[in-house]
Coordinates of C-alpha atoms in Angstrom, one line a residue:
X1 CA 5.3 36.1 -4.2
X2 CA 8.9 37.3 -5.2
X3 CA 10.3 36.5 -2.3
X4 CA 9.2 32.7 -2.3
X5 CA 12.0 30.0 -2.9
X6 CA 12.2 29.2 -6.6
X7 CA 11.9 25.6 -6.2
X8 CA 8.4 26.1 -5.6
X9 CA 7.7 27.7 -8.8
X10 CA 4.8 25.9 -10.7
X11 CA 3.9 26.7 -14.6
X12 CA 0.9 26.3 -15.9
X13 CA -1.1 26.8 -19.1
X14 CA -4.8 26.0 -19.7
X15 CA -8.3 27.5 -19.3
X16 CA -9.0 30.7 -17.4
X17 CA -12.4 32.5 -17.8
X18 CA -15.5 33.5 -15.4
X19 CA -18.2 30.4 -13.8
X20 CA -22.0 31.8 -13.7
X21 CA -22.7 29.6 -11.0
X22 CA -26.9 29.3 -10.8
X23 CA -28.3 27.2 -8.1
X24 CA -31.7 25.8 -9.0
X25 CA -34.1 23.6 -6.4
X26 CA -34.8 21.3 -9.8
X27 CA -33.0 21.5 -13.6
X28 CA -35.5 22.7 -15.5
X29 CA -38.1 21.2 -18.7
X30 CA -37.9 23.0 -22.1
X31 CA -39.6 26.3 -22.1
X32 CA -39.1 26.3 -18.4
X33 CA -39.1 29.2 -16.5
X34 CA -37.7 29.2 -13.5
X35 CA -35.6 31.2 -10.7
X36 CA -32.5 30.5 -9.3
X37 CA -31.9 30.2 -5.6
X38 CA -28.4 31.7 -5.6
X39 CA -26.3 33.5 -8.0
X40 CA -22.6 33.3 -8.0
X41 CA -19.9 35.0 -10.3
X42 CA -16.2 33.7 -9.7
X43 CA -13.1 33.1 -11.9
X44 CA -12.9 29.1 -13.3
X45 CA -11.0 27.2 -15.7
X46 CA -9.2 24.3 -14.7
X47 CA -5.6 25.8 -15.2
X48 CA -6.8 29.1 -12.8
X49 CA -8.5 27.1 -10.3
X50 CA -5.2 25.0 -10.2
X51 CA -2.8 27.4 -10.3
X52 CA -5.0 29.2 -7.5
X53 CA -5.2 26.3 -5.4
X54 CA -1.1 25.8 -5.6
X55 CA -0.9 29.7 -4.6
X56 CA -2.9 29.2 -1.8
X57 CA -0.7 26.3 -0.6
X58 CA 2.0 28.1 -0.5
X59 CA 3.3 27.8 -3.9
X60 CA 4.6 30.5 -6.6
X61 CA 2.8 29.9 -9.9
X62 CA 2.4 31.6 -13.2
X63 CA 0.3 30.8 -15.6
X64 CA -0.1 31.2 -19.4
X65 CA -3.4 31.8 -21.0
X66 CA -5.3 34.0 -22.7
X67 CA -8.4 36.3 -22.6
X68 CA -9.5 39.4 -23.7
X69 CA -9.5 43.0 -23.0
X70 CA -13.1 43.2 -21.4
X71 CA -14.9 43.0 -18.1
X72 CA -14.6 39.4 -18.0
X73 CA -10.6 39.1 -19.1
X74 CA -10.1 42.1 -16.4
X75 CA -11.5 40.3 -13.5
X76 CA -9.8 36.6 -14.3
X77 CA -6.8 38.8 -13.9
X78 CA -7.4 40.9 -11.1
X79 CA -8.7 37.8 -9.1
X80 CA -6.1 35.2 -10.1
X81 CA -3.3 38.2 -9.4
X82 CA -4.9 39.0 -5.9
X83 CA -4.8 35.3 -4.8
X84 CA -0.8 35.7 -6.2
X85 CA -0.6 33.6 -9.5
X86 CA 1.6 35.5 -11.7
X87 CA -0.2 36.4 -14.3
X88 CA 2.6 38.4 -16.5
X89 CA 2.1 35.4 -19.3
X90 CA -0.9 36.0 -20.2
X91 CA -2.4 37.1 -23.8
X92 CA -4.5 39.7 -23.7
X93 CA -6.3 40.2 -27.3
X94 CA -8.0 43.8 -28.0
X95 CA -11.3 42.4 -29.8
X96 CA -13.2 39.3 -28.5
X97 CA -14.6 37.9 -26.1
X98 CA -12.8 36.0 -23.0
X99 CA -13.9 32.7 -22.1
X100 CA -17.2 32.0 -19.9
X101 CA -19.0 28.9 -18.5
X102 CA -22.6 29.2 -17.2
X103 CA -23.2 26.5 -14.8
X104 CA -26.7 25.4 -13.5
X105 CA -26.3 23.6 -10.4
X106 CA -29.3 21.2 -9.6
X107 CA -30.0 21.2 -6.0
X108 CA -32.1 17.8 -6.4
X109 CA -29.5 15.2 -8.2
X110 CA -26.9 17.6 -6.7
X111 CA -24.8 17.5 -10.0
X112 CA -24.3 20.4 -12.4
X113 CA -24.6 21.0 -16.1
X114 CA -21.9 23.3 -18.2
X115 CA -22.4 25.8 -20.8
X116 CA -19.0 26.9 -21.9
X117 CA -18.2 29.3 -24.5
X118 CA -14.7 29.6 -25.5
X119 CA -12.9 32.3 -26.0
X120 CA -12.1 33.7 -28.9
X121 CA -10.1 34.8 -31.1
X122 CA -8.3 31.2 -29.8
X123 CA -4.5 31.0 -28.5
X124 CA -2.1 30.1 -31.3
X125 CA 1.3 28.9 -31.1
X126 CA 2.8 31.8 -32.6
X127 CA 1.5 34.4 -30.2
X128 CA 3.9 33.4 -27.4
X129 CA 7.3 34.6 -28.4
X130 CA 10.4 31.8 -27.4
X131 CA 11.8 34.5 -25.3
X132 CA 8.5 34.3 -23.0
X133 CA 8.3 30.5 -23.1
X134 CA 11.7 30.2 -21.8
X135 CA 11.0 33.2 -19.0
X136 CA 8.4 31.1 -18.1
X137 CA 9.9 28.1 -18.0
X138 CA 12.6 29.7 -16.2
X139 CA 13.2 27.6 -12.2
X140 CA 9.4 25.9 -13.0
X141 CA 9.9 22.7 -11.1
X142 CA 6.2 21.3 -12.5
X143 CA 4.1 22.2 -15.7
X144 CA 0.8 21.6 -15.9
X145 CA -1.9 20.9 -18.4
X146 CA -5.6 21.2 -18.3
X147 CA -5.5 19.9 -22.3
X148 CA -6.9 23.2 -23.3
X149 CA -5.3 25.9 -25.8
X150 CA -4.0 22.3 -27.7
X151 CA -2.0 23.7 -30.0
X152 CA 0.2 26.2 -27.9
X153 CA -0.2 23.3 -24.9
X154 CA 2.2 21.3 -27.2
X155 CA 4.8 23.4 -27.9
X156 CA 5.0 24.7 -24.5
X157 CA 5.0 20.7 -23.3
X158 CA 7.7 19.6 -25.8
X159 CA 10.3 22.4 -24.5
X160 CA 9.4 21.3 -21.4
X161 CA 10.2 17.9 -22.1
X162 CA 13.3 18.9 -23.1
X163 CA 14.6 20.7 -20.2
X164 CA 13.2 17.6 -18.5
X165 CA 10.9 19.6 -16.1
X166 CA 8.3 17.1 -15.0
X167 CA 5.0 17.1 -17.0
X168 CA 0.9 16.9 -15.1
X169 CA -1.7 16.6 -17.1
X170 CA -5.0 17.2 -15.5
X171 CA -7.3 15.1 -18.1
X172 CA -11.2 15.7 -18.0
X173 CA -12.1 14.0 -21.2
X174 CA -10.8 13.1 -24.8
X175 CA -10.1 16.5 -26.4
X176 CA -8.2 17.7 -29.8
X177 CA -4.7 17.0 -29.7
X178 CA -4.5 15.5 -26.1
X179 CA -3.1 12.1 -27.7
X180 CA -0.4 14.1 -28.5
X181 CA 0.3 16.1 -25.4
X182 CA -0.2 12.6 -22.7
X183 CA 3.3 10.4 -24.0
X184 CA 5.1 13.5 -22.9
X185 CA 3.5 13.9 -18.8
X186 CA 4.9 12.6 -15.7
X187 CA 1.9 12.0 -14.4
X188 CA -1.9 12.2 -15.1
X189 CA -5.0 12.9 -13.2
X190 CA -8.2 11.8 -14.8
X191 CA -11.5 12.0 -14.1
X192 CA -13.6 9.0 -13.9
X193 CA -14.9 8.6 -17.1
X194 CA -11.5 9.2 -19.0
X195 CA -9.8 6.1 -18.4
X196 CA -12.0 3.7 -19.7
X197 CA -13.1 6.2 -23.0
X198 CA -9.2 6.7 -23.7
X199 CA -8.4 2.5 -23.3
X200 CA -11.1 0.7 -23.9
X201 CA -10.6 -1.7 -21.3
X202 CA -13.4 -3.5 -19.1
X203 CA -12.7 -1.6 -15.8
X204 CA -10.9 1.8 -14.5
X205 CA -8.6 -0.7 -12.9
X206 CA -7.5 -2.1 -15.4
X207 CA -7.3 1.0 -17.8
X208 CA -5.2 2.6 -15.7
X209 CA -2.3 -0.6 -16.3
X210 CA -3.1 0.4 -20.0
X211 CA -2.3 3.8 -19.4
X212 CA 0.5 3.0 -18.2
X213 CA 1.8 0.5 -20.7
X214 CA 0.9 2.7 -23.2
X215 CA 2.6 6.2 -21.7
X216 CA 6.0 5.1 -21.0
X217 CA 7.2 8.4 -19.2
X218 CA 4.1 8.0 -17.1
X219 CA 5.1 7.7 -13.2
X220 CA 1.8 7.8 -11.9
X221 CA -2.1 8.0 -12.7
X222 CA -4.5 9.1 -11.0
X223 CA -8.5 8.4 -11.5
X224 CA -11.0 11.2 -9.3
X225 CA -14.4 9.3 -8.4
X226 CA -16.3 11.9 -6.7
X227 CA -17.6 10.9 -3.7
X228 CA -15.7 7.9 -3.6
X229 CA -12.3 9.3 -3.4
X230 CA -9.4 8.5 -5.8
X231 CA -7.1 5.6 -7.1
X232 CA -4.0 5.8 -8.1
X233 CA -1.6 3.2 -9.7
X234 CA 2.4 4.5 -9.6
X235 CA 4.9 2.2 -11.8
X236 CA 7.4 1.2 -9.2
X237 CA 11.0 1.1 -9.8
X238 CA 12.0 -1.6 -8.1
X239 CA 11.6 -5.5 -9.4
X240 CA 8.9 -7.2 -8.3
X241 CA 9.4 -11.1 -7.1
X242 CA 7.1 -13.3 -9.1
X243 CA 5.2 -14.6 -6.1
X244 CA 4.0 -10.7 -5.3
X245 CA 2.3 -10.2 -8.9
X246 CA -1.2 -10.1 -8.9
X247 CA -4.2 -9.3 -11.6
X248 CA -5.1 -5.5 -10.9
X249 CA -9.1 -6.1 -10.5
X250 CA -8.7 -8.1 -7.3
X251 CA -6.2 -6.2 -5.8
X252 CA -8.7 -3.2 -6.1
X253 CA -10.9 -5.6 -4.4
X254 CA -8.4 -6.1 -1.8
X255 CA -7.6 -2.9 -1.0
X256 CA -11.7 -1.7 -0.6
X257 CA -12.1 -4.0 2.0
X258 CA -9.8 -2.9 4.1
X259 CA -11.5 0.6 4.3
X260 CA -13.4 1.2 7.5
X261 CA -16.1 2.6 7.4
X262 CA -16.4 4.1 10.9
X263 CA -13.0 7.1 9.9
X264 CA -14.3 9.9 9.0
X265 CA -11.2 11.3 6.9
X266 CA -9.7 10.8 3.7
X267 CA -7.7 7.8 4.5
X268 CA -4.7 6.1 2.4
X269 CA -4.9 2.5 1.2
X270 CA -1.9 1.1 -0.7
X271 CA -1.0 -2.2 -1.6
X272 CA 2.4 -3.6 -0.5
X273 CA 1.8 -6.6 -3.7
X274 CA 3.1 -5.4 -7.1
X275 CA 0.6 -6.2 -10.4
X276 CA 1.6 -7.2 -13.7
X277 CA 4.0 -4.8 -15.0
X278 CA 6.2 -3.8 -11.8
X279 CA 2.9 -1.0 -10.2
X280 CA 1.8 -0.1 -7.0
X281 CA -1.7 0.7 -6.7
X282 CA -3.6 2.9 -4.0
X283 CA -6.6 3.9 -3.2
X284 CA -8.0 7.0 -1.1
X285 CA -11.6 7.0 0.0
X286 CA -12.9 10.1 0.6
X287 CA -15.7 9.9 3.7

């Protein structure tokens, strides 16, 4: 991975633990017993599986976490390291446990259920030393954030704010301290349910203008909608002439009927009309 060009370096610093991944043909009743009908054990933790994902597209990452010294801590390591995210950054504590996540996977509904339990003793701010933080941030073009490890998260986020290295924030749901770490990211990926907790408003379309009035730095957000693909609104630089504004429900509306049912790939569709406070919004159905 050395030998990669440094603008491709990517920092991040989040979650990193083991999945239990058990397939089931039903989720079962209390005081069930019942037998899986696969077994899987692989490393997870949204930071790892997106640091891994940026490795395998061709990326160098490194990412900061922290787990401890046992079976479980050893293999995040060794697996993140063999699919080449740099794993130097890490805290490795003595005593404890790493983090874990059980996962029953329902084979009916097709949806799975988490059991996480963290790791422990927990990251603190004053386990990684300045001189690491900066090595880190050292040629990173992009940190990102999984709003895990809050605390540390922050500080890590605020000196990376002021070397003015663009901020991600992957946000799953409302967490401790994430109100602090969002007015400092570029841009934001949410899943579906976060918009609308986080604002408050009536529909993800237009909780993702709130977003955006209310995060300033903010260049784009993105809402996940499983099966339905992604929308994303991006605050445009450029003015927008009066007679091009439109209210941000119906141009959601506008833009899902011109998907076509009969492609069968992810397809872009992005307005060319600007909505009330100078955005572009897109949408990509996934099929």
């Amino acid at each position: 991975m050395d030998s990669l060009p440094e603008h491709r370096i990517v920092l991040g610093c989040g979650a990193a633990g083991v999945d239990f991944l058990a397939a089931v043909a039903s989720f079962p009743k209390p005081d069930d017993k019942i037998r899986s009908t696969s077994l899987k054990v692989q490393g997870g933790g949204n930071a790892a599986n997106a640091l891994t994902c940026a490795a395998r597209l061709g990326l160098n990452p490194r990412l900061i976490s922290k787990v401890a010294d046992d079976i479980q801590g050893r293999g995040v390591l060794e697996e993140l390291e063999s699919d080449g995210v740099d794993t130097s950054f890490f805290l490795v504590s003595k005593e404890g446990n790493s983090p874990s996540t059980y996962i029953i996977v329902d084979n009916e509904t097709k949806t799975r259920t988490c059991i996480h339990t963290p790791g422990y003793p927990p990251m603190i701010p004053d386990e990684l030393s300045r001189s690491s933080l900066l090595s880190a941030l050292d040629g990173a073009r992009l940190v990102y954030f999984d709003g895990r490890l809050h605390e540390a998260a922050l500080v890590i986020a605020q000196e990376t704010a002021r070397k003015n290295i663009p901020i991600l924030i992957d946000v799953e749901r409302k967490r401790e301290g994430l109100d602090d770490l969002l007015p400092l990211a570029s841009y934001a990926v949410c899943s579906s349910k976060f918009p609308l907790a986080w604002t408050e408003a009536p529909s993800i379309s237009s909780a993702l203008v709130s977003m955006l009035l209310r995060l300033p730095k903010i260049k784009f957000v993105i809402v996940t909608l499983g099966e339905d693909g992604c929308i994303m609104l991006e605050r445009s630089t450029e003015e927008a002439p009066a007679s091009e504004e439109k209210d941000v429900d119906s141009l959601l509306e506008s833009l899902k009927q011109r998907e076509d049912d009969n492609v069968a790939i992810p397809t872009c569709y992005a307005s060319v009309i600007y909505i009330l406070l100078n955005s572009k919004l897109t949408i990509f159905p996934y099929y």
